[in-house]
Amino acid sequence: MKYFHEKIEAKWQAYWAQNQTFKAQEPNVQNPLPKYYVLDMFPYPSGAGLHVGHPLGYIASDIVARYKRHKGFNVLHPQGYDSFGLPAEQYAIQTGQHPEKTTRENIARYREQLDKIGFSFDWSREVRTSNPDYYKHTQWIFIQLFESWYNKTTDKAESIRTLMQEFEKNGNAQVHAVCDDNITSFTAAEWNAFSSEQQQKILLQYRLTYLAETEVNWCAALGTVLANDEIVNGVSERGGHQVVRKKMTQWSMRISAYAERLLQGLNGIDWSESIKESQRNWIGKSVGATVKFQVSGSKFQVEVFTTRPDTIFGVKFMTLAPEHELVSQITTTEQKAAVEAYVEATAKRSERERMADVKTISGVFTGAYAEHPFTKEPIPVWIGDYVLAGYGTGAVMAVPCGDERDYAFANFFKGTHGMPEIKNIFNQDISEAAYGEKSGFELVNSDFLNGLDYKNGTKKAIEALEKIGAGNAKVNYRLRDAVFSRQRYWGEPFPVYYVNGLPQMIAKKHLPIVLPEVEKYLPTEDGQPPLGNATIWAWDIEKAGVVSCELIDNVNVFPLELNTMPGWAGSSWYWMRYMDAQNENEFASEDALKYWESVDLYIGGSEHATGHLLYSRFWNKFLKDSGYAPTEEPFKKLINQGMILGMSAFVYRSEDSKTLYSKGLIQGKIVHPIHVDVACINDITNELDIEKFKLHPLYTDYKDAEFVLENGKYIVGREVEKMSKSKYNVVSPDDICDEYGADTLRLYEMFLGPLEQSKPWNTAGITGVSGFLKKLWRLYFDDNGSVIVNDEPTADMYKSLHKTIKKVTEDIENFSFNTSVSQFMICVNELQQLKCNHRAILEPLAVLVSPYAPHIAEELWSALGHEGSISAVAFPKCEEKYLVESEKEYPVSFNGKMRFTIKLPLDLTAAQIEEIVMADERTQAQLQGRTPNKVIIVPGKIINLVG
């Protein structure tokens, strides 16, 4: 009876689907099973489908999910699609096809591929962020954020009504809130006298989601704002278009309110230290002081944040971000042209590019001077692109003697525009470099700070600044409020309409506000977002619905928000929707949230180390404050899987493209490597299929080229690179499943190496795993059918099985899947040598293998005479009695040198061991009639004869 993976895998995939084998049980109050929630970062369904690198994390999470079911847990292992996104919109612009259509088709392709690999997903809970029945809840969460403020006193978000009540009773003097800067104070009487519109404008300064003019990354070619992680080397990741910084009125999320909680929360979750450090760096907590510098001859003040107030007497110039709002107001007439040119040039560079470029020194003098708060000496004010508008206050007090960048800047512009000489305030040498340490110095040339160290100097400087009203102690964070508007069509519509320019929220009962149909997906001719092309896109309060824009002058009809939400909106809460995905009235019931709580294991790529994880943690904490989320953190344990890299292939063309040289013949020749589609080569021999290459549409230019062969073959060059369509090194999991089977693919991806590490794909290596499954099959079947017997196994058979149970259990618990595959291979080889076909061994072995190779395990279980799925069978337990060694192979040494080994029972005493060893003919041969001076025996360890 042969192993036909095609029939077996199709059979069991159909069985799982028909019986909903992996559907999680609903919470049962009377008899609650222990729960385990394992989640993958859900995919964006691109048109390219999956390559073999994509399933790596899914296979690992599936192994854990299946293992936990075997261990008696109610497992929630869902899957869905992050289905809003810029690629679908760009495709719609190019082809005119609605993004919903292409997204639906891409999802169908993904589902087909995922099913083929045999994942135990609970598909009854599938979510798609672009479905109105999903994003109506995203819209509702947005409204909750709008209706909330952050109370610093209680350290949590609260209803905006509590803030209004405080204003009505006491004004805002005693309010400790995370809010806009430069809030005007008012009394209760003044608040109560304000018009409704005035009150709404004030509340916007406190809400957790708010409208504000902010610096954004604007891509004119794509017609939208881009997030920092959508920009690579100063251009858009999609299409390589120019991106500039510009100010726009945008919706923003006040994530900065949660900075400290986001930071502290990292201490209680099981994430890798590298991911935690990425989050800490992004949050960027700094302890220091704000200092105010009066701009000479004006009403303006420049406020800076510094972590080194002790260096206040070393300030020799100031640098503002080119986007700083004061730049245009303080620049002198003489410097205006130079400043404007610099500002324009800087707008074309992304923030990441500016942060990464530590070598280039550039800047322009504004012509203005500020006044030192203590000495009153004039300090030149410059602009420089190394200062970012969104970090701190967008201005720095430059202390060249204590900061390398300031030191380089001062030396570069030395002698121009009044750039003063560097002043040393440390009793250390700065002739070659700045002194940036916080220890090992005393302050000099620093007036009342002379003789102090960093700690005491900082304390005294802050006291002095507070005394004269020029500064105060402050904790600062790098984390900035997140821009939440996108000028796109294919995204969640905002549940917002405008009355007299002020935003109003649409009631929950009218959600979702569904995306309208538009004729084109580009911005309008007057620069409005694509939703401006909709003919029906206005809100009728009286009819409580979306109506024709032509009615907009009607007293009851108002314009809707034309921007859409960013891609991270739907992915910032999706794990909660899985808990109760069919609930029409709320995003999840209280019972479901209480039962599932949070994700026990979250697996995904490290590219989400900051953005997605920070936004998700922020929304979770907000929903916790609001009484919905049961836990402070959404993901208990996080694993970032490594990448599976592609093995690219190359041919080598001559300069005139008329000759292609085999890899071994390029030495000494001028050749140019060209990526070859790996479908044109034999992965095992690295031989090019020349005829297939000539017929390939990418290589028609070479159909008449001369192929210079070695030993009658054209051997391609190979190189490990990222798996990518552009490098033609993509391997489809469909091809592997068709040829070798899904179980082989699953085992091989785990076998490649530790989950967290990147590793190259090599199809040639898959044959070994395929051979292992055939060996496993032969333990249960021969050509005539089942060979299972009910005889009692031998001790060695039990030992091999229980050694494997112990190893596989430990490996899964420690997420060390590659070593489990090795152990399976060892076990099967041992059982094969022992001629084991014993039911008592092979039944538990099938269960052991099941999480890794579920299809073959199901078939073996069925062949053993069992009904139903193996997935609910208890996982085997290791019995240590089978692992206890009864014998020990002792090394026998003479004067410390091992001469031979002897196998003896472990229960012998030292005297019995000595008697047996002394009688052994090999001992007599070594002693040659001598009597040893000493015989050292440690039972179970060593035998050594001395003298």
PDB file of C-alpha atoms in Angstrom, residues 134-254:
ATOM      1  CA  TYR A 134     -16.203  44.867  10.208  1.00  0.00           C
ATOM      2  CA  TYR A 135     -15.320  48.504   9.695  1.00  0.00           C
ATOM      3  CA  LYS A 136     -18.548  49.740  11.261  1.00  0.00           C
ATOM      4  CA  HIS A 137     -16.886  48.722  14.537  1.00  0.00           C
ATOM      5  CA  THR A 138     -13.683  50.515  13.550  1.00  0.00           C
ATOM      6  CA  GLN A 139     -15.817  53.607  12.969  1.00  0.00           C
ATOM      7  CA  TRP A 140     -17.458  53.111  16.364  1.00  0.00           C
ATOM      8  CA  ILE A 141     -14.063  52.889  18.109  1.00  0.00           C
ATOM      9  CA  PHE A 142     -13.047  56.119  16.350  1.00  0.00           C
ATOM     10  CA  ILE A 143     -16.135  57.788  17.806  1.00  0.00           C
ATOM     11  CA  GLN A 144     -15.239  56.547  21.304  1.00  0.00           C
ATOM     12  CA  LEU A 145     -11.785  58.088  20.925  1.00  0.00           C
ATOM     13  CA  PHE A 146     -13.359  61.354  19.787  1.00  0.00           C
ATOM     14  CA  GLU A 147     -15.631  61.307  22.826  1.00  0.00           C
ATOM     15  CA  SER A 148     -12.713  60.810  25.252  1.00  0.00           C
ATOM     16  CA  TRP A 149      -9.877  62.775  26.846  1.00  0.00           C
ATOM     17  CA  TYR A 150      -6.837  61.694  28.861  1.00  0.00           C
ATOM     18  CA  ASN A 151      -6.906  62.601  32.533  1.00  0.00           C
ATOM     19  CA  LYS A 152      -3.349  62.793  33.898  1.00  0.00           C
ATOM     20  CA  THR A 153      -4.651  62.695  37.458  1.00  0.00           C
ATOM     21  CA  THR A 154      -6.352  59.305  37.051  1.00  0.00           C
ATOM     22  CA  ASP A 155      -3.835  58.271  34.359  1.00  0.00           C
ATOM     23  CA  LYS A 156      -6.517  56.973  32.007  1.00  0.00           C
ATOM     24  CA  ALA A 157      -8.900  57.976  29.262  1.00  0.00           C
ATOM     25  CA  GLU A 158     -12.285  59.272  30.394  1.00  0.00           C
ATOM     26  CA  SER A 159     -15.500  60.375  28.761  1.00  0.00           C
ATOM     27  CA  ILE A 160     -15.396  63.912  27.387  1.00  0.00           C
ATOM     28  CA  ARG A 161     -18.533  64.540  29.480  1.00  0.00           C
ATOM     29  CA  THR A 162     -16.458  64.444  32.670  1.00  0.00           C
ATOM     30  CA  LEU A 163     -14.235  67.172  31.220  1.00  0.00           C
ATOM     31  CA  MET A 164     -17.224  69.293  30.282  1.00  0.00           C
ATOM     32  CA  GLN A 165     -18.603  68.917  33.802  1.00  0.00           C
ATOM     33  CA  GLU A 166     -15.273  70.139  35.208  1.00  0.00           C
ATOM     34  CA  PHE A 167     -15.326  73.136  32.857  1.00  0.00           C
ATOM     35  CA  GLU A 168     -18.890  73.945  33.915  1.00  0.00           C
ATOM     36  CA  LYS A 169     -17.974  73.881  37.615  1.00  0.00           C
ATOM     37  CA  ASN A 170     -14.379  75.118  37.780  1.00  0.00           C
ATOM     38  CA  GLY A 171     -13.092  76.098  34.335  1.00  0.00           C
ATOM     39  CA  ASN A 172      -9.829  74.534  33.156  1.00  0.00           C
ATOM     40  CA  ALA A 173      -7.335  75.881  35.690  1.00  0.00           C
ATOM     41  CA  GLN A 174      -7.154  72.635  37.674  1.00  0.00           C
ATOM     42  CA  VAL A 175      -7.452  70.246  34.712  1.00  0.00           C
ATOM     43  CA  HIS A 176      -4.425  67.979  34.238  1.00  0.00           C
ATOM     44  CA  ALA A 177      -4.919  66.674  30.728  1.00  0.00           C
ATOM     45  CA  VAL A 178      -2.910  65.530  27.732  1.00  0.00           C
ATOM     46  CA  CYS A 179      -3.928  68.237  25.307  1.00  0.00           C
ATOM     47  CA  ASP A 180      -2.714  70.753  22.735  1.00  0.00           C
ATOM     48  CA  ASP A 181       0.035  73.179  23.708  1.00  0.00           C
ATOM     49  CA  ASN A 182      -0.725  76.789  24.624  1.00  0.00           C
ATOM     50  CA  ILE A 183      -4.222  76.169  25.958  1.00  0.00           C
ATOM     51  CA  THR A 184      -5.925  79.413  26.984  1.00  0.00           C
ATOM     52  CA  SER A 185      -7.226  79.345  30.559  1.00  0.00           C
ATOM     53  CA  PHE A 186     -10.842  80.163  31.324  1.00  0.00           C
ATOM     54  CA  THR A 187     -13.194  80.214  34.301  1.00  0.00           C
ATOM     55  CA  ALA A 188     -16.443  78.301  34.739  1.00  0.00           C
ATOM     56  CA  ALA A 189     -18.381  81.497  34.088  1.00  0.00           C
ATOM     57  CA  GLU A 190     -16.502  82.069  30.841  1.00  0.00           C
ATOM     58  CA  TRP A 191     -17.041  78.469  29.716  1.00  0.00           C
ATOM     59  CA  ASN A 192     -20.758  78.643  30.378  1.00  0.00           C
ATOM     60  CA  ALA A 193     -20.926  81.911  28.431  1.00  0.00           C
ATOM     61  CA  PHE A 194     -19.143  80.503  25.383  1.00  0.00           C
ATOM     62  CA  SER A 195     -21.224  79.635  22.340  1.00  0.00           C
ATOM     63  CA  SER A 196     -21.635  75.970  21.397  1.00  0.00           C
ATOM     64  CA  GLU A 197     -19.157  76.431  18.550  1.00  0.00           C
ATOM     65  CA  GLN A 198     -16.566  77.998  20.885  1.00  0.00           C
ATOM     66  CA  GLN A 199     -16.967  75.082  23.290  1.00  0.00           C
ATOM     67  CA  GLN A 200     -16.552  72.539  20.481  1.00  0.00           C
ATOM     68  CA  LYS A 201     -13.332  74.208  19.342  1.00  0.00           C
ATOM     69  CA  ILE A 202     -11.943  74.068  22.876  1.00  0.00           C
ATOM     70  CA  LEU A 203     -12.913  70.408  23.315  1.00  0.00           C
ATOM     71  CA  LEU A 204     -11.065  69.564  20.095  1.00  0.00           C
ATOM     72  CA  GLN A 205      -7.900  70.591  21.895  1.00  0.00           C
ATOM     73  CA  TYR A 206      -8.459  67.798  24.448  1.00  0.00           C
ATOM     74  CA  ARG A 207     -10.051  64.916  22.499  1.00  0.00           C
ATOM     75  CA  LEU A 208      -8.044  61.716  21.917  1.00  0.00           C
ATOM     76  CA  THR A 209      -8.687  62.040  18.213  1.00  0.00           C
ATOM     77  CA  TYR A 210      -8.655  65.578  16.894  1.00  0.00           C
ATOM     78  CA  LEU A 211      -8.208  67.790  13.864  1.00  0.00           C
ATOM     79  CA  ALA A 212      -4.933  69.654  13.616  1.00  0.00           C
ATOM     80  CA  GLU A 213      -2.572  71.158  11.088  1.00  0.00           C
ATOM     81  CA  THR A 214       0.385  68.809  11.058  1.00  0.00           C
ATOM     82  CA  GLU A 215       3.520  68.088   9.074  1.00  0.00           C
ATOM     83  CA  VAL A 216       2.893  65.091   6.824  1.00  0.00           C
ATOM     84  CA  ASN A 217       4.641  63.078   4.122  1.00  0.00           C
ATOM     85  CA  TRP A 218       2.816  64.146   0.953  1.00  0.00           C
ATOM     86  CA  CYS A 219       3.186  62.117  -2.249  1.00  0.00           C
ATOM     87  CA  ALA A 220       1.649  64.063  -5.123  1.00  0.00           C
ATOM     88  CA  ALA A 221       1.986  61.180  -7.596  1.00  0.00           C
ATOM     89  CA  LEU A 222      -0.067  58.892  -5.339  1.00  0.00           C
ATOM     90  CA  GLY A 223      -2.278  61.747  -4.194  1.00  0.00           C
ATOM     91  CA  THR A 224      -2.018  60.834  -0.527  1.00  0.00           C
ATOM     92  CA  VAL A 225      -0.220  61.164   2.777  1.00  0.00           C
ATOM     93  CA  LEU A 226       2.219  58.333   3.531  1.00  0.00           C
ATOM     94  CA  ALA A 227       3.321  56.902   6.856  1.00  0.00           C
ATOM     95  CA  ASN A 228       7.060  56.868   7.612  1.00  0.00           C
ATOM     96  CA  ASP A 229       7.221  53.114   7.007  1.00  0.00           C
ATOM     97  CA  GLU A 230       5.772  53.608   3.499  1.00  0.00           C
ATOM     98  CA  ILE A 231       8.819  55.676   2.481  1.00  0.00           C
ATOM     99  CA  VAL A 232      12.149  54.171   1.448  1.00  0.00           C
ATOM    100  CA  ASN A 233      15.196  56.326   0.694  1.00  0.00           C
ATOM    101  CA  GLY A 234      13.080  59.470   0.454  1.00  0.00           C
ATOM    102  CA  VAL A 235      10.587  58.117  -2.102  1.00  0.00           C
ATOM    103  CA  SER A 236       7.348  56.151  -1.838  1.00  0.00           C
ATOM    104  CA  GLU A 237       7.817  52.435  -1.294  1.00  0.00           C
ATOM    105  CA  ARG A 238       5.127  51.863  -3.907  1.00  0.00           C
ATOM    106  CA  GLY A 239       6.170  53.322  -7.259  1.00  0.00           C
ATOM    107  CA  GLY A 240       9.279  55.204  -6.089  1.00  0.00           C
ATOM    108  CA  HIS A 241       7.590  58.627  -6.248  1.00  0.00           C
ATOM    109  CA  GLN A 242       8.884  61.835  -4.666  1.00  0.00           C
ATOM    110  CA  VAL A 243       7.647  62.597  -1.150  1.00  0.00           C
ATOM    111  CA  VAL A 244       7.697  66.062   0.397  1.00  0.00           C
ATOM    112  CA  ARG A 245       6.902  67.407   3.845  1.00  0.00           C
ATOM    113  CA  LYS A 246       3.942  69.754   3.941  1.00  0.00           C
ATOM    114  CA  LYS A 247       1.359  71.017   6.399  1.00  0.00           C
ATOM    115  CA  MET A 248      -2.208  69.746   6.110  1.00  0.00           C
ATOM    116  CA  THR A 249      -5.262  69.678   8.343  1.00  0.00           C
ATOM    117  CA  GLN A 250      -5.522  66.063   9.375  1.00  0.00           C
ATOM    118  CA  TRP A 251      -7.165  63.816  11.895  1.00  0.00           C
ATOM    119  CA  SER A 252      -4.634  62.726  14.505  1.00  0.00           C
ATOM    120  CA  MET A 253      -4.630  60.194  17.350  1.00  0.00           C
ATOM    121  CA  ARG A 254      -3.256  61.328  20.711  1.00  0.00           C
TER     122      ARG A 254
END
